[in-house]
Amino acid sequence: MTIERRPDGALVFFMHVPLWTSLVVLAMCLGFGCVFAYGLFFEDTTSVRYRGIDAGFSLDPWVWKALFLVGTLGMLAPAVVITLGLLRGGKPHVRMDERRLTLGGRPIASDVSVRWDDIASTERYRIQHAAAIKVRARQGKNIHLSAHTFPVKGEFETLCHEIETRVGRLGRVQA
């Protein structure tokens, strides 16, 4: 079970993102980045002519190089971020103690904490046929949680019920 009750009374819900999804996105970013890098570093000229396709304008070679550079950076940057996240590791979790709700342990993003009395609203919605919840604080912080990242069925509903109960008891949510 991925719910842990700590000695101080805090509840910790551990999240899970399958490794294969990160690897597929990493491979796609690296693949497209290499295609753009190939266009940036190599010039292939052929005698093939396309008929019937005339946009009426032509781009200078330096514009093409700039576009390929933007494409290369745009694809390799997420690949580097994903790789750093995989190397850093960490156990993403949601921690609920007496004073605050904390989303922490994510590989690249910093931890986000919201005090129970600072929560302005909670909103339930769906993402790709799975339940999700948005916790909005008065300071402008938002915490989005989705059932996709909780491996045990029913655990996300337990988390949402616990959040809504604590917000109703400890917070000042305006309906």
Tab-separated table of C-alpha atoms in Angstrom:
chain	number	residue	atom	x	y	z
A	1	MET	CA	0.000	0.000	0.000
A	2	THR	CA	1.296	3.420	-0.841
A	3	ILE	CA	-0.367	5.322	2.005
A	4	GLU	CA	1.861	5.849	5.012
A	5	ARG	CA	0.820	7.218	8.387
A	6	ARG	CA	3.774	8.940	10.045
A	7	PRO	CA	4.344	9.001	13.838
A	8	ASP	CA	3.628	12.751	13.885
A	9	GLY	CA	0.126	12.091	12.517
A	10	ALA	CA	0.853	13.131	8.934
A	11	LEU	CA	-0.488	11.129	6.014
A	12	VAL	CA	1.790	10.533	3.028
A	13	PHE	CA	0.388	9.324	-0.305
A	14	PHE	CA	3.119	8.094	-2.664
A	15	MET	CA	2.699	8.698	-6.403
A	16	HIS	CA	4.093	6.656	-9.262
A	17	VAL	CA	4.862	7.480	-12.903
A	18	PRO	CA	5.765	4.378	-14.941
A	19	LEU	CA	9.356	4.398	-16.164
A	20	TRP	CA	8.376	3.337	-19.678
A	21	THR	CA	6.362	6.524	-20.254
A	22	SER	CA	9.358	8.667	-19.360
A	23	LEU	CA	11.588	6.572	-21.620
A	24	VAL	CA	9.177	6.831	-24.578
A	25	VAL	CA	8.988	10.625	-24.268
A	26	LEU	CA	12.781	10.778	-23.860
A	27	ALA	CA	13.306	8.670	-26.998
A	28	MET	CA	10.874	10.814	-29.003
A	29	CYS	CA	12.565	14.060	-27.931
A	30	LEU	CA	16.017	12.682	-28.726
A	31	GLY	CA	14.828	11.337	-32.095
A	32	PHE	CA	13.245	14.583	-33.233
A	33	GLY	CA	16.183	16.562	-31.854
A	34	CYS	CA	18.598	14.462	-33.918
A	35	VAL	CA	16.486	14.973	-37.059
A	36	PHE	CA	16.598	18.748	-36.570
A	37	ALA	CA	20.333	18.596	-35.781
A	38	TYR	CA	20.920	16.663	-39.012
A	39	GLY	CA	19.148	19.425	-40.948
A	40	LEU	CA	21.229	22.012	-39.098
A	41	PHE	CA	24.661	20.483	-39.680
A	42	PHE	CA	24.340	18.822	-43.094
A	43	GLU	CA	23.238	20.205	-46.435
A	44	ASP	CA	21.635	17.705	-48.746
A	45	THR	CA	21.022	18.921	-52.265
A	46	THR	CA	19.285	16.698	-54.756
A	47	SER	CA	17.930	17.089	-58.221
A	48	VAL	CA	14.415	16.161	-57.156
A	49	ARG	CA	11.867	18.807	-58.074
A	50	TYR	CA	8.382	19.057	-56.680
A	51	ARG	CA	5.691	20.099	-59.107
A	52	GLY	CA	2.667	22.119	-58.175
A	53	ILE	CA	3.991	23.211	-54.789
A	54	ASP	CA	4.904	26.861	-54.892
A	55	ALA	CA	4.313	29.020	-51.861
A	56	GLY	CA	5.460	32.118	-53.707
A	57	PHE	CA	8.385	32.906	-51.427
A	58	SER	CA	11.801	31.552	-50.640
A	59	LEU	CA	13.723	31.526	-47.370
A	60	ASP	CA	17.404	32.300	-47.155
A	61	PRO	CA	19.693	29.481	-45.975
A	62	TRP	CA	20.503	31.288	-42.714
A	63	VAL	CA	16.765	31.391	-41.884
A	64	TRP	CA	16.571	27.626	-42.388
A	65	LYS	CA	19.634	27.179	-40.164
A	66	ALA	CA	18.010	29.326	-37.468
A	67	LEU	CA	14.775	27.310	-37.684
A	68	PHE	CA	16.676	24.022	-37.443
A	69	LEU	CA	18.593	25.387	-34.437
A	70	VAL	CA	15.328	26.325	-32.703
A	71	GLY	CA	13.932	22.863	-33.475
A	72	THR	CA	17.058	21.156	-32.168
A	73	LEU	CA	17.050	23.132	-28.926
A	74	GLY	CA	13.291	22.738	-28.562
A	75	MET	CA	13.575	18.957	-28.699
A	76	LEU	CA	16.842	18.377	-26.860
A	77	ALA	CA	15.965	20.649	-23.908
A	78	PRO	CA	13.070	18.443	-22.693
A	79	ALA	CA	15.274	15.375	-23.207
A	80	VAL	CA	17.923	16.876	-20.925
A	81	VAL	CA	15.305	17.793	-18.306
A	82	ILE	CA	13.839	14.263	-18.369
A	83	THR	CA	17.310	12.717	-18.134
A	84	LEU	CA	18.207	14.917	-15.151
A	85	GLY	CA	14.918	13.981	-13.498
A	86	LEU	CA	15.620	10.281	-14.001
A	87	LEU	CA	19.133	10.676	-12.610
A	88	ARG	CA	17.970	12.658	-9.586
A	89	GLY	CA	15.279	10.179	-8.709
A	90	GLY	CA	13.087	10.912	-5.726
A	91	LYS	CA	9.734	9.650	-4.561
A	92	PRO	CA	6.918	12.009	-5.492
A	93	HIS	CA	4.343	12.201	-2.738
A	94	VAL	CA	1.502	14.196	-1.222
A	95	ARG	CA	1.955	14.909	2.486
A	96	MET	CA	-0.889	16.086	4.697
A	97	ASP	CA	-0.056	17.181	8.215
A	98	GLU	CA	-1.909	19.322	10.738
A	99	ARG	CA	-0.935	22.645	9.156
A	100	ARG	CA	-0.375	22.136	5.437
A	101	LEU	CA	-0.749	20.136	2.272
A	102	THR	CA	2.573	19.492	0.508
A	103	LEU	CA	3.286	18.132	-2.950
A	104	GLY	CA	6.946	17.130	-2.930
A	105	GLY	CA	9.648	14.776	-4.074
A	106	ARG	CA	9.172	15.483	-7.769
A	107	PRO	CA	12.382	15.052	-9.786
A	108	ILE	CA	12.722	18.508	-11.360
A	109	ALA	CA	10.015	20.712	-9.819
A	110	SER	CA	10.350	22.193	-6.362
A	111	ASP	CA	8.033	21.282	-3.512
A	112	VAL	CA	4.748	23.171	-3.188
A	113	SER	CA	3.084	23.676	0.200
A	114	VAL	CA	-0.265	25.248	0.994
A	115	ARG	CA	-1.604	25.927	4.482
A	116	TRP	CA	-5.076	24.549	5.128
A	117	ASP	CA	-6.447	27.956	6.146
A	118	ASP	CA	-4.991	29.525	2.971
A	119	ILE	CA	-6.919	27.304	0.535
A	120	ALA	CA	-9.439	29.346	-1.454
A	121	SER	CA	-11.142	26.530	-3.370
A	122	THR	CA	-11.025	22.921	-4.459
A	123	GLU	CA	-12.285	21.780	-7.824
A	124	ARG	CA	-12.852	18.257	-9.147
A	125	TYR	CA	-12.499	17.555	-12.871
A	126	ARG	CA	-11.379	14.802	-15.252
A	127	ILE	CA	-8.207	14.352	-17.335
A	128	GLN	CA	-8.205	11.601	-19.985
A	129	HIS	CA	-11.080	9.748	-18.283
A	130	ALA	CA	-9.389	9.834	-14.864
A	131	ALA	CA	-10.401	11.885	-11.854
A	132	ALA	CA	-8.381	14.952	-10.889
A	133	ILE	CA	-8.494	17.677	-8.265
A	134	LYS	CA	-7.228	21.250	-8.219
A	135	VAL	CA	-6.444	22.962	-4.926
A	136	ARG	CA	-6.185	26.734	-5.282
A	137	ALA	CA	-4.629	28.922	-2.588
A	138	ARG	CA	-5.234	32.612	-1.980
A	139	GLN	CA	-1.544	33.346	-2.636
A	140	GLY	CA	-1.912	32.090	-6.200
A	141	LYS	CA	-0.375	28.647	-5.709
A	142	ASN	CA	-2.155	25.757	-7.377
A	143	ILE	CA	-1.776	22.044	-6.749
A	144	HIS	CA	-3.085	19.729	-9.458
A	145	LEU	CA	-3.378	16.024	-8.687
A	146	SER	CA	-4.552	13.274	-11.014
A	147	ALA	CA	-5.535	9.642	-10.467
A	148	HIS	CA	-3.037	8.671	-13.191
A	149	THR	CA	-0.129	8.925	-10.764
A	150	PHE	CA	-1.585	6.809	-7.964
A	151	PRO	CA	-1.016	3.098	-8.622
A	152	VAL	CA	-3.596	1.605	-6.256
A	153	LYS	CA	-7.212	1.910	-7.373
A	154	GLY	CA	-9.350	3.894	-4.954
A	155	GLU	CA	-6.377	5.558	-3.311
A	156	PHE	CA	-6.907	8.811	-5.202
A	157	GLU	CA	-10.529	8.977	-4.041
A	158	THR	CA	-9.314	8.502	-0.473
A	159	LEU	CA	-6.846	11.356	-0.970
A	160	CYS	CA	-9.517	13.678	-2.434
A	161	HIS	CA	-11.949	12.868	0.367
A	162	GLU	CA	-9.241	13.539	2.967
A	163	ILE	CA	-8.340	16.874	1.324
A	164	GLU	CA	-11.969	18.000	1.113
A	165	THR	CA	-12.609	16.945	4.714
A	166	ARG	CA	-9.571	18.798	6.043
A	167	VAL	CA	-10.310	21.882	3.949
A	168	GLY	CA	-13.866	21.943	5.280
A	169	ARG	CA	-12.688	21.441	8.853
A	170	LEU	CA	-9.494	23.531	8.906
A	171	GLY	CA	-9.885	25.908	5.975
A	172	ARG	CA	-12.190	28.723	5.012
A	173	VAL	CA	-13.318	27.622	1.552
A	174	GLN	CA	-15.860	29.838	-0.133
A	175	ALA	CA	-18.453	27.905	-2.098
